[in-house]
């Protein structure tokens, strides 16, 4: 009977508490975590909330907490980070206070991301080749106005609803979770979790380090529980970058692996314009507001795509007689008597101008416009000359003209 009881007890103790985070000692070596860790301030970890009770309470009126960017999954070369709310819970005056986790205000799954060391990327931060990446995260990973964490804040309602401890992984956790026994006021230490969190936000990555959060409590008749201490291990910090980014030369920031991929990462490209074929060296971007998407064309005049969905730029012809089809970027060649209209990407009938028109303007002669300064032919600037010929007149005497004998 005693053996049976011992076996059942062992099984029961092996079952993790519903209120406990998962711990992963397998990553200790990769992160340098273990005995002798030097702890320092972790104030920069906090997105909202506070240590102690100097801010709004959490989901319950007698429970305080804070919000930070926490790794739900820790691997050797990075982690899967989400904005999470760490809160210190309580139940009765003779019980410990323990850590609980909730989704903060502003949370969305799209704000979770794998952040990895240089040379690693994707799910679980696997080694990646140094080639053009297939994806570049368009999000700005900061708490500033343009960042995706700018609207993250402490949740202060729905007390005790939908806790998320089971989704959190940490380096370690100790002392009692919920139901951990009667409180001894003289010697008890509240529950402590060691997590992986962001201690500095960059536009396309973070500086991450182990974060140690310990709960505390006061008021022996009515319990108030809160984050008592919060520390970081900056000596163990690593630069982690978003998908499509790598460490810069001095390892202080994240830069694009391929700038072209990242430039169009947040854009919706129109049909016939492959994302993986765009290069800023040969293409220029064009926002099609009517279609609600982005196109790109050959940036060099007289060039167009070799074929539909083949944006290799090839010679198309004389610019005034040819150009890019604005639907798919291929070459448009105009017939005799037509010209290429760059605004529509089509050929249009060309107007016939006589020699007299080219001198004085459409339907004008030297007799109808006797003032030489108002005639077209002396114009020095090509755009002014073309405008004069098309309109048949000048609104005012031109300043930029070739010098005339009688001007001297």
Short mmCIF file of N, CA and C in Angstrom, two decimals, residues 39-141:
data_model
loop_
_atom_site.label_atom_id
_atom_site.label_comp_id
_atom_site.label_asym_id
_atom_site.label_seq_id
_atom_site.Cartn_x
_atom_site.Cartn_y
_atom_site.Cartn_z
N UNK A 39 22.94 40.13 -12.05
CA UNK A 39 21.66 40.77 -12.33
C UNK A 39 21.75 42.28 -12.19
N UNK A 40 21.03 42.98 -13.05
CA UNK A 40 21.01 44.44 -13.05
C UNK A 40 19.58 44.91 -13.31
N UNK A 41 19.39 46.21 -13.44
CA UNK A 41 18.05 46.76 -13.66
C UNK A 41 17.46 46.28 -14.98
N UNK A 42 16.15 46.07 -14.97
CA UNK A 42 15.44 45.65 -16.18
C UNK A 42 14.33 46.63 -16.51
N UNK A 43 14.53 47.89 -16.16
CA UNK A 43 13.48 48.89 -16.36
C UNK A 43 13.07 49.00 -17.83
N UNK A 44 14.04 48.85 -18.76
CA UNK A 44 13.74 49.00 -20.18
C UNK A 44 12.92 47.83 -20.72
N UNK A 45 12.77 46.78 -19.94
CA UNK A 45 11.92 45.65 -20.34
C UNK A 45 10.44 46.04 -20.31
N UNK A 46 10.08 46.99 -19.47
CA UNK A 46 8.67 47.31 -19.23
C UNK A 46 8.09 48.16 -20.35
N UNK A 47 7.04 47.65 -21.01
CA UNK A 47 6.28 48.43 -21.99
C UNK A 47 5.21 49.25 -21.28
N UNK A 48 4.55 48.65 -20.30
CA UNK A 48 3.55 49.34 -19.50
C UNK A 48 3.47 48.65 -18.14
N UNK A 49 2.87 49.34 -17.15
CA UNK A 49 2.84 48.79 -15.80
C UNK A 49 4.07 49.20 -15.03
N UNK A 50 4.37 48.51 -13.92
CA UNK A 50 5.49 48.92 -13.09
C UNK A 50 5.88 47.83 -12.10
N UNK A 51 7.04 48.02 -11.50
CA UNK A 51 7.43 47.24 -10.33
C UNK A 51 6.79 47.91 -9.12
N UNK A 52 6.20 47.13 -8.23
CA UNK A 52 5.51 47.70 -7.08
C UNK A 52 4.07 48.05 -7.41
N UNK A 53 3.57 49.09 -6.74
CA UNK A 53 2.16 49.47 -6.89
C UNK A 53 1.98 50.91 -7.34
N UNK A 54 3.00 51.46 -7.97
CA UNK A 54 2.93 52.86 -8.38
C UNK A 54 2.31 53.08 -9.75
N UNK A 55 1.41 52.23 -10.15
CA UNK A 55 0.75 52.33 -11.45
C UNK A 55 -0.63 51.71 -11.34
N UNK A 56 -1.34 51.61 -12.45
CA UNK A 56 -2.65 50.96 -12.43
C UNK A 56 -2.49 49.49 -12.09
N UNK A 57 -3.51 48.94 -11.41
CA UNK A 57 -3.49 47.51 -11.10
C UNK A 57 -3.70 46.70 -12.38
N UNK A 58 -3.53 45.39 -12.27
CA UNK A 58 -3.73 44.51 -13.41
C UNK A 58 -5.18 44.12 -13.59
N UNK A 59 -5.42 42.87 -13.99
CA UNK A 59 -6.79 42.45 -14.27
C UNK A 59 -7.66 42.45 -13.01
N UNK A 60 -7.04 42.26 -11.86
CA UNK A 60 -7.76 42.30 -10.58
C UNK A 60 -7.35 43.54 -9.80
N UNK A 61 -8.27 44.06 -8.99
CA UNK A 61 -8.02 45.31 -8.28
C UNK A 61 -6.95 45.23 -7.22
N UNK A 62 -6.58 44.01 -6.78
CA UNK A 62 -5.54 43.87 -5.76
C UNK A 62 -4.32 43.13 -6.30
N UNK A 63 -4.17 43.10 -7.64
CA UNK A 63 -3.03 42.45 -8.28
C UNK A 63 -2.38 43.41 -9.26
N UNK A 64 -1.08 43.66 -9.07
CA UNK A 64 -0.35 44.57 -9.95
C UNK A 64 0.57 43.77 -10.86
N UNK A 65 0.98 44.38 -11.97
CA UNK A 65 1.85 43.68 -12.90
C UNK A 65 2.46 44.62 -13.92
N UNK A 66 2.98 44.05 -14.97
CA UNK A 66 3.63 44.83 -16.02
C UNK A 66 3.56 44.07 -17.33
N UNK A 67 3.83 44.78 -18.42
CA UNK A 67 3.82 44.20 -19.77
C UNK A 67 5.21 44.31 -20.38
N UNK A 68 5.66 43.25 -21.01
CA UNK A 68 6.94 43.25 -21.71
C UNK A 68 6.88 42.32 -22.90
N UNK A 69 7.92 42.37 -23.73
CA UNK A 69 8.03 41.45 -24.87
C UNK A 69 8.76 40.21 -24.38
N UNK A 70 8.03 39.09 -24.31
CA UNK A 70 8.51 37.86 -23.68
C UNK A 70 8.61 36.75 -24.71
N UNK A 71 9.65 35.93 -24.61
CA UNK A 71 9.78 34.76 -25.48
C UNK A 71 8.90 33.63 -24.95
N UNK A 72 7.91 33.23 -25.73
CA UNK A 72 7.08 32.09 -25.34
C UNK A 72 7.80 30.79 -25.60
N UNK A 73 8.75 30.82 -26.52
CA UNK A 73 9.56 29.64 -26.84
C UNK A 73 11.01 30.10 -26.95
N UNK A 74 11.89 29.51 -26.15
CA UNK A 74 13.31 29.87 -26.16
C UNK A 74 14.09 28.76 -26.85
N UNK A 75 14.91 29.13 -27.84
CA UNK A 75 15.79 28.17 -28.50
C UNK A 75 17.21 28.69 -28.39
N UNK A 76 18.18 27.90 -28.85
CA UNK A 76 19.58 28.27 -28.68
C UNK A 76 19.93 29.62 -29.30
N UNK A 77 19.32 29.93 -30.43
CA UNK A 77 19.73 31.12 -31.17
C UNK A 77 18.62 32.17 -31.29
N UNK A 78 17.68 32.16 -30.36
CA UNK A 78 16.64 33.18 -30.40
C UNK A 78 15.39 32.76 -29.65
N UNK A 79 14.26 33.24 -30.10
CA UNK A 79 13.00 32.91 -29.44
C UNK A 79 11.81 33.44 -30.19
N UNK A 80 10.65 32.94 -29.79
CA UNK A 80 9.38 33.40 -30.36
C UNK A 80 8.76 34.38 -29.36
N UNK A 81 8.72 35.67 -29.73
CA UNK A 81 8.37 36.74 -28.79
C UNK A 81 6.95 37.27 -29.02
N UNK A 82 6.27 37.53 -27.90
CA UNK A 82 4.94 38.13 -27.92
C UNK A 82 4.85 39.15 -26.78
N UNK A 83 4.04 40.19 -26.94
CA UNK A 83 3.78 41.09 -25.81
C UNK A 83 2.87 40.40 -24.81
N UNK A 84 3.35 40.19 -23.58
CA UNK A 84 2.58 39.48 -22.55
C UNK A 84 2.54 40.29 -21.27
N UNK A 85 1.50 40.06 -20.50
CA UNK A 85 1.33 40.72 -19.21
C UNK A 85 1.69 39.75 -18.09
N UNK A 86 2.71 40.12 -17.30
CA UNK A 86 3.13 39.35 -16.13
C UNK A 86 2.47 40.00 -14.92
N UNK A 87 1.78 39.21 -14.14
CA UNK A 87 1.01 39.74 -13.01
C UNK A 87 1.22 38.84 -11.79
N UNK A 88 1.18 39.42 -10.62
CA UNK A 88 1.33 38.65 -9.39
C UNK A 88 -0.04 38.45 -8.75
N UNK A 89 -0.44 37.20 -8.63
CA UNK A 89 -1.79 36.86 -8.19
C UNK A 89 -1.82 36.51 -6.70
N UNK A 90 -3.03 36.54 -6.14
CA UNK A 90 -3.22 36.12 -4.75
C UNK A 90 -4.62 35.57 -4.61
N UNK A 91 -4.85 34.88 -3.48
CA UNK A 91 -6.20 34.37 -3.22
C UNK A 91 -6.65 34.63 -1.79
N UNK A 92 -5.83 34.21 -0.82
CA UNK A 92 -6.20 34.39 0.58
C UNK A 92 -5.01 34.94 1.35
N UNK A 93 -5.29 35.49 2.51
CA UNK A 93 -4.23 36.17 3.26
C UNK A 93 -3.13 35.24 3.74
N UNK A 94 -3.41 33.92 3.84
CA UNK A 94 -2.37 33.01 4.32
C UNK A 94 -1.74 32.22 3.19
N UNK A 95 -1.85 32.72 1.95
CA UNK A 95 -1.26 32.04 0.81
C UNK A 95 -0.16 32.88 0.18
N UNK A 96 0.69 32.18 -0.56
CA UNK A 96 1.73 32.87 -1.31
C UNK A 96 1.11 33.72 -2.43
N UNK A 97 1.94 34.61 -3.01
CA UNK A 97 1.58 35.27 -4.26
C UNK A 97 2.38 34.60 -5.37
N UNK A 98 1.79 34.44 -6.52
CA UNK A 98 2.42 33.68 -7.59
C UNK A 98 2.24 34.42 -8.93
N UNK A 99 3.07 34.06 -9.90
CA UNK A 99 3.03 34.71 -11.22
C UNK A 99 1.91 34.14 -12.08
N UNK A 100 1.24 35.03 -12.78
CA UNK A 100 0.27 34.63 -13.81
C UNK A 100 0.55 35.49 -15.04
N UNK A 101 0.07 35.04 -16.18
CA UNK A 101 0.31 35.74 -17.44
C UNK A 101 -1.00 35.92 -18.20
N UNK A 102 -1.16 37.11 -18.80
CA UNK A 102 -2.36 37.42 -19.56
C UNK A 102 -1.97 38.11 -20.87
N UNK A 103 -2.93 38.16 -21.79
CA UNK A 103 -2.75 38.94 -23.01
C UNK A 103 -3.09 40.40 -22.69
N UNK A 104 -2.18 41.33 -22.96
CA UNK A 104 -2.44 42.74 -22.63
C UNK A 104 -3.40 43.39 -23.62
N UNK A 105 -3.82 44.60 -23.31
CA UNK A 105 -4.59 45.38 -24.27
C UNK A 105 -3.75 45.62 -25.52
N UNK A 106 -4.38 45.52 -26.69
CA UNK A 106 -3.67 45.74 -27.94
C UNK A 106 -3.00 44.50 -28.50
N UNK A 107 -3.12 43.37 -27.78
CA UNK A 107 -2.46 42.15 -28.25
C UNK A 107 -3.11 41.65 -29.54
N UNK A 108 -2.26 41.14 -30.43
CA UNK A 108 -2.71 40.49 -31.65
C UNK A 108 -1.64 39.48 -32.04
N UNK A 109 -2.06 38.33 -32.58
CA UNK A 109 -1.08 37.30 -32.95
C UNK A 109 -0.06 37.82 -33.95
N UNK A 110 -0.45 38.80 -34.76
CA UNK A 110 0.48 39.34 -35.76
C UNK A 110 1.64 40.10 -35.13
N UNK A 111 1.54 40.39 -33.82
CA UNK A 111 2.61 41.10 -33.11
C UNK A 111 3.60 40.13 -32.47
N UNK A 112 3.42 38.85 -32.73
CA UNK A 112 4.37 37.83 -32.27
C UNK A 112 5.33 37.51 -33.41
N UNK A 113 6.59 37.29 -33.09
CA UNK A 113 7.58 37.11 -34.16
C UNK A 113 8.76 36.28 -33.66
N UNK A 114 9.32 35.47 -34.57
CA UNK A 114 10.58 34.78 -34.29
C UNK A 114 11.72 35.78 -34.49
N UNK A 115 12.53 35.97 -33.46
CA UNK A 115 13.70 36.85 -33.52
C UNK A 115 14.93 36.00 -33.29
N UNK A 116 15.93 36.13 -34.18
CA UNK A 116 17.04 35.19 -34.18
C UNK A 116 18.39 35.89 -34.28
N UNK A 117 19.42 35.16 -33.85
CA UNK A 117 20.80 35.64 -33.97
C UNK A 117 21.21 35.71 -35.44
N UNK A 118 22.30 36.43 -35.69
CA UNK A 118 22.84 36.55 -37.03
C UNK A 118 23.16 35.17 -37.60
N UNK A 119 22.70 34.91 -38.82
CA UNK A 119 22.95 33.63 -39.46
C UNK A 119 21.85 32.61 -39.24
N UNK A 120 20.83 33.01 -38.48
CA UNK A 120 19.72 32.09 -38.18
C UNK A 120 18.40 32.80 -38.47
N UNK A 121 17.36 32.02 -38.73
CA UNK A 121 16.08 32.63 -39.03
C UNK A 121 14.96 31.62 -39.13
N UNK A 122 13.74 32.14 -39.24
CA UNK A 122 12.57 31.28 -39.38
C UNK A 122 12.17 30.63 -38.07
N UNK A 123 11.23 29.71 -38.16
CA UNK A 123 10.75 29.00 -36.98
C UNK A 123 11.88 28.20 -36.34
N UNK A 124 12.06 28.36 -35.05
CA UNK A 124 13.10 27.71 -34.26
C UNK A 124 14.50 28.23 -34.57
N UNK A 125 14.59 29.32 -35.34
CA UNK A 125 15.89 29.96 -35.61
C UNK A 125 16.92 28.96 -36.15
N UNK A 126 16.61 28.40 -37.29
CA UNK A 126 17.51 27.46 -37.96
C UNK A 126 18.53 28.22 -38.80
N UNK A 127 19.68 27.58 -39.13
CA UNK A 127 20.67 28.25 -40.00
C UNK A 127 20.05 28.62 -41.34
N UNK A 128 20.38 29.80 -41.85
CA UNK A 128 19.85 30.24 -43.14
C UNK A 128 21.01 30.56 -44.08
N UNK A 129 20.84 30.31 -45.39
CA UNK A 129 21.90 30.62 -46.35
C UNK A 129 22.01 32.12 -46.55
N UNK A 130 23.19 32.58 -46.92
CA UNK A 130 23.39 34.00 -47.18
C UNK A 130 23.00 34.31 -48.62
N UNK A 131 21.74 34.28 -48.89
CA UNK A 131 21.22 34.57 -50.22
C UNK A 131 20.02 35.48 -50.08
N UNK A 132 19.38 35.77 -51.19
CA UNK A 132 18.20 36.63 -51.15
C UNK A 132 17.11 35.94 -50.35
N UNK A 133 16.67 36.53 -49.23
CA UNK A 133 15.63 35.89 -48.42
C UNK A 133 14.28 35.94 -49.13
N UNK A 134 13.44 34.96 -48.82
CA UNK A 134 12.12 34.92 -49.45
C UNK A 134 11.13 35.85 -48.76
N UNK A 135 11.48 36.31 -47.55
CA UNK A 135 10.55 37.14 -46.79
C UNK A 135 11.32 38.15 -45.96
N UNK A 136 10.71 39.31 -45.79
CA UNK A 136 11.28 40.35 -44.94
C UNK A 136 10.14 40.95 -44.12
N UNK A 137 10.25 40.90 -42.81
CA UNK A 137 9.18 41.39 -41.93
C UNK A 137 9.04 42.91 -42.09
N UNK A 138 7.86 43.38 -42.54
CA UNK A 138 7.69 44.82 -42.76
C UNK A 138 7.42 45.62 -41.49
N UNK A 139 7.20 44.95 -40.37
CA UNK A 139 6.81 45.63 -39.14
C UNK A 139 7.98 46.37 -38.49
N UNK A 140 7.66 47.47 -37.82
CA UNK A 140 8.62 48.20 -36.99
C UNK A 140 8.43 47.71 -35.56
N UNK A 141 9.47 47.12 -34.98
CA UNK A 141 9.33 46.45 -33.69
C UNK A 141 9.69 47.38 -32.53
#
